[in-house]
Amino acid sequence: MYRYILLLLSILPFCIQAAPAKVYNLKDYGVTPRSAKAASAINAALQRIKQDANGSEVTVRLEKGTYRLSPDDAPDRIYYISNHDQVVHHPTGVAIEGWEGLTFDGAGSTLLCEGRMLPMSIVGCTDVTVKNLHIDFATPHISQVTIVSNDDSGITFRPSSEVNWDIDDQKRFTAHGKDWTLHYYTGIAFDGNTYHIVPQTSDLSINLSDCSRQGDLVKAPNWKDSRLPVGTRLALRSYHRPHPAVFMEADIRTLLRNVSVHYAEGMGLVAQMCTDIHLDGFNVCLAKGSQRYFTTQADATHFVQCRGTLISENGLYEGMMDDAINVHGVYLRVRQRINNRTLRCRFEHNQTFGYKWGEPGDSVVFVRSATMDQLPFTATIRSINTAGGPIAGTLEYIITLDRDLPEEISDKEGYGIENITWTPEVVFRNSTVRNNRARGALFSSARATVCEDNFFDHTSGTAILLCGDCNGWYESGPVRNIVIRRNRFLNALTNMFQFTNAVISIYPEIPNIKESKTYFHGGSENAIVICDNIFETFDSPLIYAKSVDGIVVRDNKVTYNHDFKPFHWNQKAVLLEHCTRARVQDFPERK
């Protein structure tokens, strides 16, 4: 299957480019880096070009430069974006909607945004390519500060030059920008020399009350933390995530090439209900010459209920406040058994709802939330309708199946329903993940997944996570066929976050594992293969696995160092819980 994917990718460009595309230069439509209202100008030009092209394949080019985008003149779009704050209204810098056969060439330009807005959307499109583009914000909502003194009297820090700040009438340090004001209570600490997250600091608790201004410095007498030496860079942050940098929905065959996101208040890229995605040199990284240590507020890339082939390669992901890549579906919770074939089901997480979850003909399975046992029952959706109102914004669906339901499925016991039609084959390769918070790569697809030839460099938390959760995040589902090979892991797990039991953590959320009758991940002898990787680590835990049927760990190498002090509660190289058919190599002990 993997060879077939590569063959398909080699043929696909020739199929798409059989006829030459007509080229449109946006400067001919009055769009230049000097445009006062660049967002409205770009979108107006795209609409004119779309009408003129009349369905033909086109290339649209920007004149190279910096385009300042403001929410004041950006078109307002109503999107329900998974794993975000559901602000609903999204002022959108570049709205690419309903196109077939479009290449948007940024020519190395930067979309420099202000305020709170969505820089780019790609919605309802087929065969769209976006390339050679940078996305950034002039005034990030994360505020970077440098510690200049730290003693018993508190911490004194210097905000970076791009932070607009003051001390408010309640003596709180306050940052502000166009249409936003923030007070901070948490942050992430970066080593000023190495850019690594400071070990054993995780999510800091920060008290910025009773602050005083001392020239260009701030004295915070109630913020005391001996772990933060002079020179430490702090990314003061909130937990808001209103807009990603790029939003994709209901697209077919999308290519993003040489696109770099330098900041977003949400994720770098979110794609939901899309078919066939290729990221080649998509980066969430620090801009050249930047003094920042951080990038996005959350994940670099996030894929929700996509299908077909998902390939992400040749990327650089650094400084983000969450994972480099997260691939998963969404469990709806069964709320009512209306009859033997019909259920009322609900989105349960407050950041994920309002989009089309499935359609007639899709296959579904069920999982018992308490034990994460998947029932031996598969059905096809005959009809799916919202429980009143349009799809946009819906919380609940009425789903009718083609078969009678098992007796145990009800709202009383607690069951989730998963759409297994919308699950992709995944390839994540030749990429670097470094100096980020939380985790590196998350995979939750039952179809063939390959994670190979990547460099996980000081990922702070777990480097690779296989999860599955029908109780909190409601991110489905089980992994049936994954190969993790030829990756290098350098000093992962310097901090503790959720699911961080080892460098590679297979950690489904199972509230009552003692009553589990099956295994959540796997299902064959070679379901999960971890081979030919290099672990370079200061601590002991390399691989943790829970509720797996069929795991192979072989031909991996480990080198122990003394770069940091060991601290993890798990001091076993390999720790297995509720697993079967496990073939695991012996690792040398750390000395």
mmCIF file with all atom_site columns, C-alpha atoms in Angstrom, residues 370-513:
data_model
loop_
_atom_site.group_PDB
_atom_site.id
_atom_site.type_symbol
_atom_site.label_atom_id
_atom_site.label_alt_id
_atom_site.label_comp_id
_atom_site.label_asym_id
_atom_site.label_entity_id
_atom_site.label_seq_id
_atom_site.pdbx_PDB_ins_code
_atom_site.Cartn_x
_atom_site.Cartn_y
_atom_site.Cartn_z
_atom_site.occupancy
_atom_site.B_iso_or_equiv
_atom_site.pdbx_formal_charge
_atom_site.auth_seq_id
_atom_site.auth_comp_id
_atom_site.auth_asym_id
_atom_site.auth_atom_id
_atom_site.pdbx_PDB_model_num
ATOM 1   C CA . ALA A 1 370 ? -15.758 3.292  30.237 1.00 0.00 ? 370 ALA A CA 1
ATOM 2   C CA . THR A 1 371 ? -13.666 0.409  28.883 1.00 0.00 ? 371 THR A CA 1
ATOM 3   C CA . MET A 1 372 ? -12.995 1.583  25.301 1.00 0.00 ? 372 MET A CA 1
ATOM 4   C CA . ASP A 1 373 ? -14.135 -1.818 24.069 1.00 0.00 ? 373 ASP A CA 1
ATOM 5   C CA . GLN A 1 374 ? -15.174 -1.574 20.426 1.00 0.00 ? 374 GLN A CA 1
ATOM 6   C CA . LEU A 1 375 ? -18.266 -3.641 19.713 1.00 0.00 ? 375 LEU A CA 1
ATOM 7   C CA . PRO A 1 376 ? -18.079 -6.303 16.978 1.00 0.00 ? 376 PRO A CA 1
ATOM 8   C CA . PHE A 1 377 ? -20.753 -4.432 15.045 1.00 0.00 ? 377 PHE A CA 1
ATOM 9   C CA . THR A 1 378 ? -20.432 -2.281 11.918 1.00 0.00 ? 378 THR A CA 1
ATOM 10  C CA . ALA A 1 379 ? -23.317 -0.512 10.241 1.00 0.00 ? 379 ALA A CA 1
ATOM 11  C CA . THR A 1 380 ? -23.942 1.911  7.390  1.00 0.00 ? 380 THR A CA 1
ATOM 12  C CA . ILE A 1 381 ? -25.596 5.281  7.763  1.00 0.00 ? 381 ILE A CA 1
ATOM 13  C CA . ARG A 1 382 ? -28.929 5.311  5.967  1.00 0.00 ? 382 ARG A CA 1
ATOM 14  C CA . SER A 1 383 ? -29.783 8.898  6.926  1.00 0.00 ? 383 SER A CA 1
ATOM 15  C CA . ILE A 1 384 ? -28.211 11.607 9.052  1.00 0.00 ? 384 ILE A CA 1
ATOM 16  C CA . ASN A 1 385 ? -29.959 14.828 9.964  1.00 0.00 ? 385 ASN A CA 1
ATOM 17  C CA . THR A 1 386 ? -29.425 17.569 12.471 1.00 0.00 ? 386 THR A CA 1
ATOM 18  C CA . ALA A 1 387 ? -31.626 17.586 15.530 1.00 0.00 ? 387 ALA A CA 1
ATOM 19  C CA . GLY A 1 388 ? -33.279 20.774 14.280 1.00 0.00 ? 388 GLY A CA 1
ATOM 20  C CA . GLY A 1 389 ? -31.758 23.598 12.247 1.00 0.00 ? 389 GLY A CA 1
ATOM 21  C CA . PRO A 1 390 ? -28.958 23.620 9.642  1.00 0.00 ? 390 PRO A CA 1
ATOM 22  C CA . ILE A 1 391 ? -25.725 21.643 9.820  1.00 0.00 ? 391 ILE A CA 1
ATOM 23  C CA . ALA A 1 392 ? -23.683 24.767 10.585 1.00 0.00 ? 392 ALA A CA 1
ATOM 24  C CA . GLY A 1 393 ? -23.654 25.100 14.344 1.00 0.00 ? 393 GLY A CA 1
ATOM 25  C CA . THR A 1 394 ? -25.345 21.810 15.100 1.00 0.00 ? 394 THR A CA 1
ATOM 26  C CA . LEU A 1 395 ? -24.622 19.996 18.340 1.00 0.00 ? 395 LEU A CA 1
ATOM 27  C CA . GLU A 1 396 ? -26.662 16.862 17.651 1.00 0.00 ? 396 GLU A CA 1
ATOM 28  C CA . TYR A 1 397 ? -27.451 14.484 14.823 1.00 0.00 ? 397 TYR A CA 1
ATOM 29  C CA . ILE A 1 398 ? -30.257 11.991 14.328 1.00 0.00 ? 398 ILE A CA 1
ATOM 30  C CA . ILE A 1 399 ? -28.613 8.964  12.725 1.00 0.00 ? 399 ILE A CA 1
ATOM 31  C CA . THR A 1 400 ? -30.518 6.037  11.195 1.00 0.00 ? 400 THR A CA 1
ATOM 32  C CA . LEU A 1 401 ? -28.590 2.875  10.312 1.00 0.00 ? 401 LEU A CA 1
ATOM 33  C CA . ASP A 1 402 ? -29.200 0.025  7.897  1.00 0.00 ? 402 ASP A CA 1
ATOM 34  C CA . ARG A 1 403 ? -29.150 -2.638 10.643 1.00 0.00 ? 403 ARG A CA 1
ATOM 35  C CA . ASP A 1 404 ? -30.702 -3.211 14.024 1.00 0.00 ? 404 ASP A CA 1
ATOM 36  C CA . LEU A 1 405 ? -28.516 -2.018 16.865 1.00 0.00 ? 405 LEU A CA 1
ATOM 37  C CA . PRO A 1 406 ? -27.160 -4.360 19.551 1.00 0.00 ? 406 PRO A CA 1
ATOM 38  C CA . GLU A 1 407 ? -29.259 -4.264 22.689 1.00 0.00 ? 407 GLU A CA 1
ATOM 39  C CA . GLU A 1 408 ? -26.490 -2.817 24.887 1.00 0.00 ? 408 GLU A CA 1
ATOM 40  C CA . ILE A 1 409 ? -26.128 0.429  22.924 1.00 0.00 ? 409 ILE A CA 1
ATOM 41  C CA . SER A 1 410 ? -27.987 3.120  24.858 1.00 0.00 ? 410 SER A CA 1
ATOM 42  C CA . ASP A 1 411 ? -27.532 6.445  26.538 1.00 0.00 ? 411 ASP A CA 1
ATOM 43  C CA . LYS A 1 412 ? -27.529 4.827  29.983 1.00 0.00 ? 412 LYS A CA 1
ATOM 44  C CA . GLU A 1 413 ? -24.285 2.852  29.610 1.00 0.00 ? 413 GLU A CA 1
ATOM 45  C CA . GLY A 1 414 ? -22.243 5.450  27.739 1.00 0.00 ? 414 GLY A CA 1
ATOM 46  C CA . TYR A 1 415 ? -21.309 4.736  24.113 1.00 0.00 ? 415 TYR A CA 1
ATOM 47  C CA . GLY A 1 416 ? -19.542 6.631  21.375 1.00 0.00 ? 416 GLY A CA 1
ATOM 48  C CA . ILE A 1 417 ? -20.069 6.307  17.630 1.00 0.00 ? 417 ILE A CA 1
ATOM 49  C CA . GLU A 1 418 ? -17.159 6.648  15.198 1.00 0.00 ? 418 GLU A CA 1
ATOM 50  C CA . ASN A 1 419 ? -17.295 7.299  11.446 1.00 0.00 ? 419 ASN A CA 1
ATOM 51  C CA . ILE A 1 420 ? -14.657 4.937  10.034 1.00 0.00 ? 420 ILE A CA 1
ATOM 52  C CA . THR A 1 421 ? -15.175 6.000  6.416  1.00 0.00 ? 421 THR A CA 1
ATOM 53  C CA . TRP A 1 422 ? -13.559 9.335  7.186  1.00 0.00 ? 422 TRP A CA 1
ATOM 54  C CA . THR A 1 423 ? -10.160 8.003  8.262  1.00 0.00 ? 423 THR A CA 1
ATOM 55  C CA . PRO A 1 424 ? -6.975  8.536  6.215  1.00 0.00 ? 424 PRO A CA 1
ATOM 56  C CA . GLU A 1 425 ? -3.848  6.665  5.298  1.00 0.00 ? 425 GLU A CA 1
ATOM 57  C CA . VAL A 1 426 ? -1.015  8.733  6.794  1.00 0.00 ? 426 VAL A CA 1
ATOM 58  C CA . VAL A 1 427 ? 2.628   9.345  5.936  1.00 0.00 ? 427 VAL A CA 1
ATOM 59  C CA . PHE A 1 428 ? 4.675   11.683 8.149  1.00 0.00 ? 428 PHE A CA 1
ATOM 60  C CA . ARG A 1 429 ? 8.312   11.809 7.113  1.00 0.00 ? 429 ARG A CA 1
ATOM 61  C CA . ASN A 1 430 ? 11.551  13.764 6.708  1.00 0.00 ? 430 ASN A CA 1
ATOM 62  C CA . SER A 1 431 ? 10.489  16.424 9.175  1.00 0.00 ? 431 SER A CA 1
ATOM 63  C CA . THR A 1 432 ? 11.973  18.067 12.260 1.00 0.00 ? 432 THR A CA 1
ATOM 64  C CA . VAL A 1 433 ? 9.994   18.678 15.443 1.00 0.00 ? 433 VAL A CA 1
ATOM 65  C CA . ARG A 1 434 ? 11.821  20.677 18.094 1.00 0.00 ? 434 ARG A CA 1
ATOM 66  C CA . ASN A 1 435 ? 11.577  22.880 21.165 1.00 0.00 ? 435 ASN A CA 1
ATOM 67  C CA . ASN A 1 436 ? 7.810   22.657 21.508 1.00 0.00 ? 436 ASN A CA 1
ATOM 68  C CA . ARG A 1 437 ? 5.389   22.180 24.347 1.00 0.00 ? 437 ARG A CA 1
ATOM 69  C CA . ALA A 1 438 ? 3.474   18.957 25.086 1.00 0.00 ? 438 ALA A CA 1
ATOM 70  C CA . ARG A 1 439 ? 3.990   16.334 22.367 1.00 0.00 ? 439 ARG A CA 1
ATOM 71  C CA . GLY A 1 440 ? 5.435   15.708 18.921 1.00 0.00 ? 440 GLY A CA 1
ATOM 72  C CA . ALA A 1 441 ? 3.199   13.597 16.675 1.00 0.00 ? 441 ALA A CA 1
ATOM 73  C CA . LEU A 1 442 ? -0.235  12.053 17.370 1.00 0.00 ? 442 LEU A CA 1
ATOM 74  C CA . PHE A 1 443 ? -1.762  9.384  15.172 1.00 0.00 ? 443 PHE A CA 1
ATOM 75  C CA . SER A 1 444 ? -5.256  7.947  15.616 1.00 0.00 ? 444 SER A CA 1
ATOM 76  C CA . SER A 1 445 ? -6.191  6.379  12.283 1.00 0.00 ? 445 SER A CA 1
ATOM 77  C CA . ALA A 1 446 ? -7.063  2.729  11.722 1.00 0.00 ? 446 ALA A CA 1
ATOM 78  C CA . ARG A 1 447 ? -5.651  2.857  8.191  1.00 0.00 ? 447 ARG A CA 1
ATOM 79  C CA . ALA A 1 448 ? -2.008  2.356  7.223  1.00 0.00 ? 448 ALA A CA 1
ATOM 80  C CA . THR A 1 449 ? 0.236   4.921  8.913  1.00 0.00 ? 449 THR A CA 1
ATOM 81  C CA . VAL A 1 450 ? 3.967   5.441  8.442  1.00 0.00 ? 450 VAL A CA 1
ATOM 82  C CA . CYS A 1 451 ? 6.104   7.743  10.594 1.00 0.00 ? 451 CYS A CA 1
ATOM 83  C CA . GLU A 1 452 ? 9.651   7.651  9.289  1.00 0.00 ? 452 GLU A CA 1
ATOM 84  C CA . ASP A 1 453 ? 12.936  9.521  8.977  1.00 0.00 ? 453 ASP A CA 1
ATOM 85  C CA . ASN A 1 454 ? 11.953  12.343 11.334 1.00 0.00 ? 454 ASN A CA 1
ATOM 86  C CA . PHE A 1 455 ? 14.039  14.161 13.935 1.00 0.00 ? 455 PHE A CA 1
ATOM 87  C CA . PHE A 1 456 ? 12.287  14.739 17.253 1.00 0.00 ? 456 PHE A CA 1
ATOM 88  C CA . ASP A 1 457 ? 14.600  17.213 18.963 1.00 0.00 ? 457 ASP A CA 1
ATOM 89  C CA . HIS A 1 458 ? 13.770  18.223 22.570 1.00 0.00 ? 458 HIS A CA 1
ATOM 90  C CA . THR A 1 459 ? 10.015  17.861 22.099 1.00 0.00 ? 459 THR A CA 1
ATOM 91  C CA . SER A 1 460 ? 9.598   18.533 25.850 1.00 0.00 ? 460 SER A CA 1
ATOM 92  C CA . GLY A 1 461 ? 6.856   15.934 26.243 1.00 0.00 ? 461 GLY A CA 1
ATOM 93  C CA . THR A 1 462 ? 6.231   12.610 24.517 1.00 0.00 ? 462 THR A CA 1
ATOM 94  C CA . ALA A 1 463 ? 7.619   12.510 20.973 1.00 0.00 ? 463 ALA A CA 1
ATOM 95  C CA . ILE A 1 464 ? 4.958   10.185 19.503 1.00 0.00 ? 464 ILE A CA 1
ATOM 96  C CA . LEU A 1 465 ? 1.537   9.473  20.981 1.00 0.00 ? 465 LEU A CA 1
ATOM 97  C CA . LEU A 1 466 ? -1.116  6.954  19.956 1.00 0.00 ? 466 LEU A CA 1
ATOM 98  C CA . CYS A 1 467 ? -4.157  7.903  21.962 1.00 0.00 ? 467 CYS A CA 1
ATOM 99  C CA . GLY A 1 468 ? -7.944  7.454  21.570 1.00 0.00 ? 468 GLY A CA 1
ATOM 100 C CA . ASP A 1 469 ? -10.464 9.028  23.889 1.00 0.00 ? 469 ASP A CA 1
ATOM 101 C CA . CYS A 1 470 ? -14.244 8.837  24.270 1.00 0.00 ? 470 CYS A CA 1
ATOM 102 C CA . ASN A 1 471 ? -14.352 10.581 27.623 1.00 0.00 ? 471 ASN A CA 1
ATOM 103 C CA . GLY A 1 472 ? -12.624 13.965 27.405 1.00 0.00 ? 472 GLY A CA 1
ATOM 104 C CA . TRP A 1 473 ? -11.361 15.153 24.017 1.00 0.00 ? 473 TRP A CA 1
ATOM 105 C CA . TYR A 1 474 ? -13.534 12.588 22.163 1.00 0.00 ? 474 TYR A CA 1
ATOM 106 C CA . GLU A 1 475 ? -10.791 12.087 19.589 1.00 0.00 ? 475 GLU A CA 1
ATOM 107 C CA . SER A 1 476 ? -11.102 8.714  17.838 1.00 0.00 ? 476 SER A CA 1
ATOM 108 C CA . GLY A 1 477 ? -9.865  6.101  17.102 1.00 0.00 ? 477 GLY A CA 1
ATOM 109 C CA . PRO A 1 478 ? -7.774  2.922  17.351 1.00 0.00 ? 478 PRO A CA 1
ATOM 110 C CA . VAL A 1 479 ? -4.512  2.336  15.469 1.00 0.00 ? 479 VAL A CA 1
ATOM 111 C CA . ARG A 1 480 ? -4.512  -0.910 13.472 1.00 0.00 ? 480 ARG A CA 1
ATOM 112 C CA . ASN A 1 481 ? -1.487  -0.629 11.195 1.00 0.00 ? 481 ASN A CA 1
ATOM 113 C CA . ILE A 1 482 ? 1.415   1.725  11.973 1.00 0.00 ? 482 ILE A CA 1
ATOM 114 C CA . VAL A 1 483 ? 5.160   1.614  11.331 1.00 0.00 ? 483 VAL A CA 1
ATOM 115 C CA . ILE A 1 484 ? 7.435   3.955  13.291 1.00 0.00 ? 484 ILE A CA 1
ATOM 116 C CA . ARG A 1 485 ? 10.909  3.634  11.811 1.00 0.00 ? 485 ARG A CA 1
ATOM 117 C CA . ARG A 1 486 ? 14.236  5.370  11.259 1.00 0.00 ? 486 ARG A CA 1
ATOM 118 C CA . ASN A 1 487 ? 13.372  8.305  13.494 1.00 0.00 ? 487 ASN A CA 1
ATOM 119 C CA . ARG A 1 488 ? 15.816  10.015 15.822 1.00 0.00 ? 488 ARG A CA 1
ATOM 120 C CA . PHE A 1 489 ? 14.655  11.030 19.293 1.00 0.00 ? 489 PHE A CA 1
ATOM 121 C CA . LEU A 1 490 ? 16.932  13.485 21.107 1.00 0.00 ? 490 LEU A CA 1
ATOM 122 C CA . ASN A 1 491 ? 16.151  14.318 24.749 1.00 0.00 ? 491 ASN A CA 1
ATOM 123 C CA . ALA A 1 492 ? 12.386  14.109 24.586 1.00 0.00 ? 492 ALA A CA 1
ATOM 124 C CA . LEU A 1 493 ? 10.379  14.128 27.810 1.00 0.00 ? 493 LEU A CA 1
ATOM 125 C CA . THR A 1 494 ? 12.088  16.897 29.731 1.00 0.00 ? 494 THR A CA 1
ATOM 126 C CA . ASN A 1 495 ? 8.671   17.927 31.075 1.00 0.00 ? 495 ASN A CA 1
ATOM 127 C CA . MET A 1 496 ? 5.419   16.275 32.070 1.00 0.00 ? 496 MET A CA 1
ATOM 128 C CA . PHE A 1 497 ? 2.187   16.916 30.204 1.00 0.00 ? 497 PHE A CA 1
ATOM 129 C CA . GLN A 1 498 ? -0.874  14.787 29.455 1.00 0.00 ? 498 GLN A CA 1
ATOM 130 C CA . PHE A 1 499 ? -0.039  11.273 28.125 1.00 0.00 ? 499 PHE A CA 1
ATOM 131 C CA . THR A 1 500 ? 3.722   11.621 28.719 1.00 0.00 ? 500 THR A CA 1
ATOM 132 C CA . ASN A 1 501 ? 4.584   8.151  30.010 1.00 0.00 ? 501 ASN A CA 1
ATOM 133 C CA . ALA A 1 502 ? 7.570   7.562  27.695 1.00 0.00 ? 502 ALA A CA 1
ATOM 134 C CA . VAL A 1 503 ? 9.272   8.910  24.578 1.00 0.00 ? 503 VAL A CA 1
ATOM 135 C CA . ILE A 1 504 ? 6.775   6.872  22.528 1.00 0.00 ? 504 ILE A CA 1
ATOM 136 C CA . SER A 1 505 ? 3.519   6.656  24.452 1.00 0.00 ? 505 SER A CA 1
ATOM 137 C CA . ILE A 1 506 ? 0.600   4.422  23.444 1.00 0.00 ? 506 ILE A CA 1
ATOM 138 C CA . TYR A 1 507 ? -1.964  5.748  25.850 1.00 0.00 ? 507 TYR A CA 1
ATOM 139 C CA . PRO A 1 508 ? -5.699  5.463  25.167 1.00 0.00 ? 508 PRO A CA 1
ATOM 140 C CA . GLU A 1 509 ? -7.927  7.027  27.821 1.00 0.00 ? 509 GLU A CA 1
ATOM 141 C CA . ILE A 1 510 ? -9.606  4.041  29.506 1.00 0.00 ? 510 ILE A CA 1
ATOM 142 C CA . PRO A 1 511 ? -11.373 4.905  32.790 1.00 0.00 ? 511 PRO A CA 1
ATOM 143 C CA . ASN A 1 512 ? -12.071 1.289  33.745 1.00 0.00 ? 512 ASN A CA 1
ATOM 144 C CA . ILE A 1 513 ? -9.404  -0.855 32.127 1.00 0.00 ? 513 ILE A CA 1
#
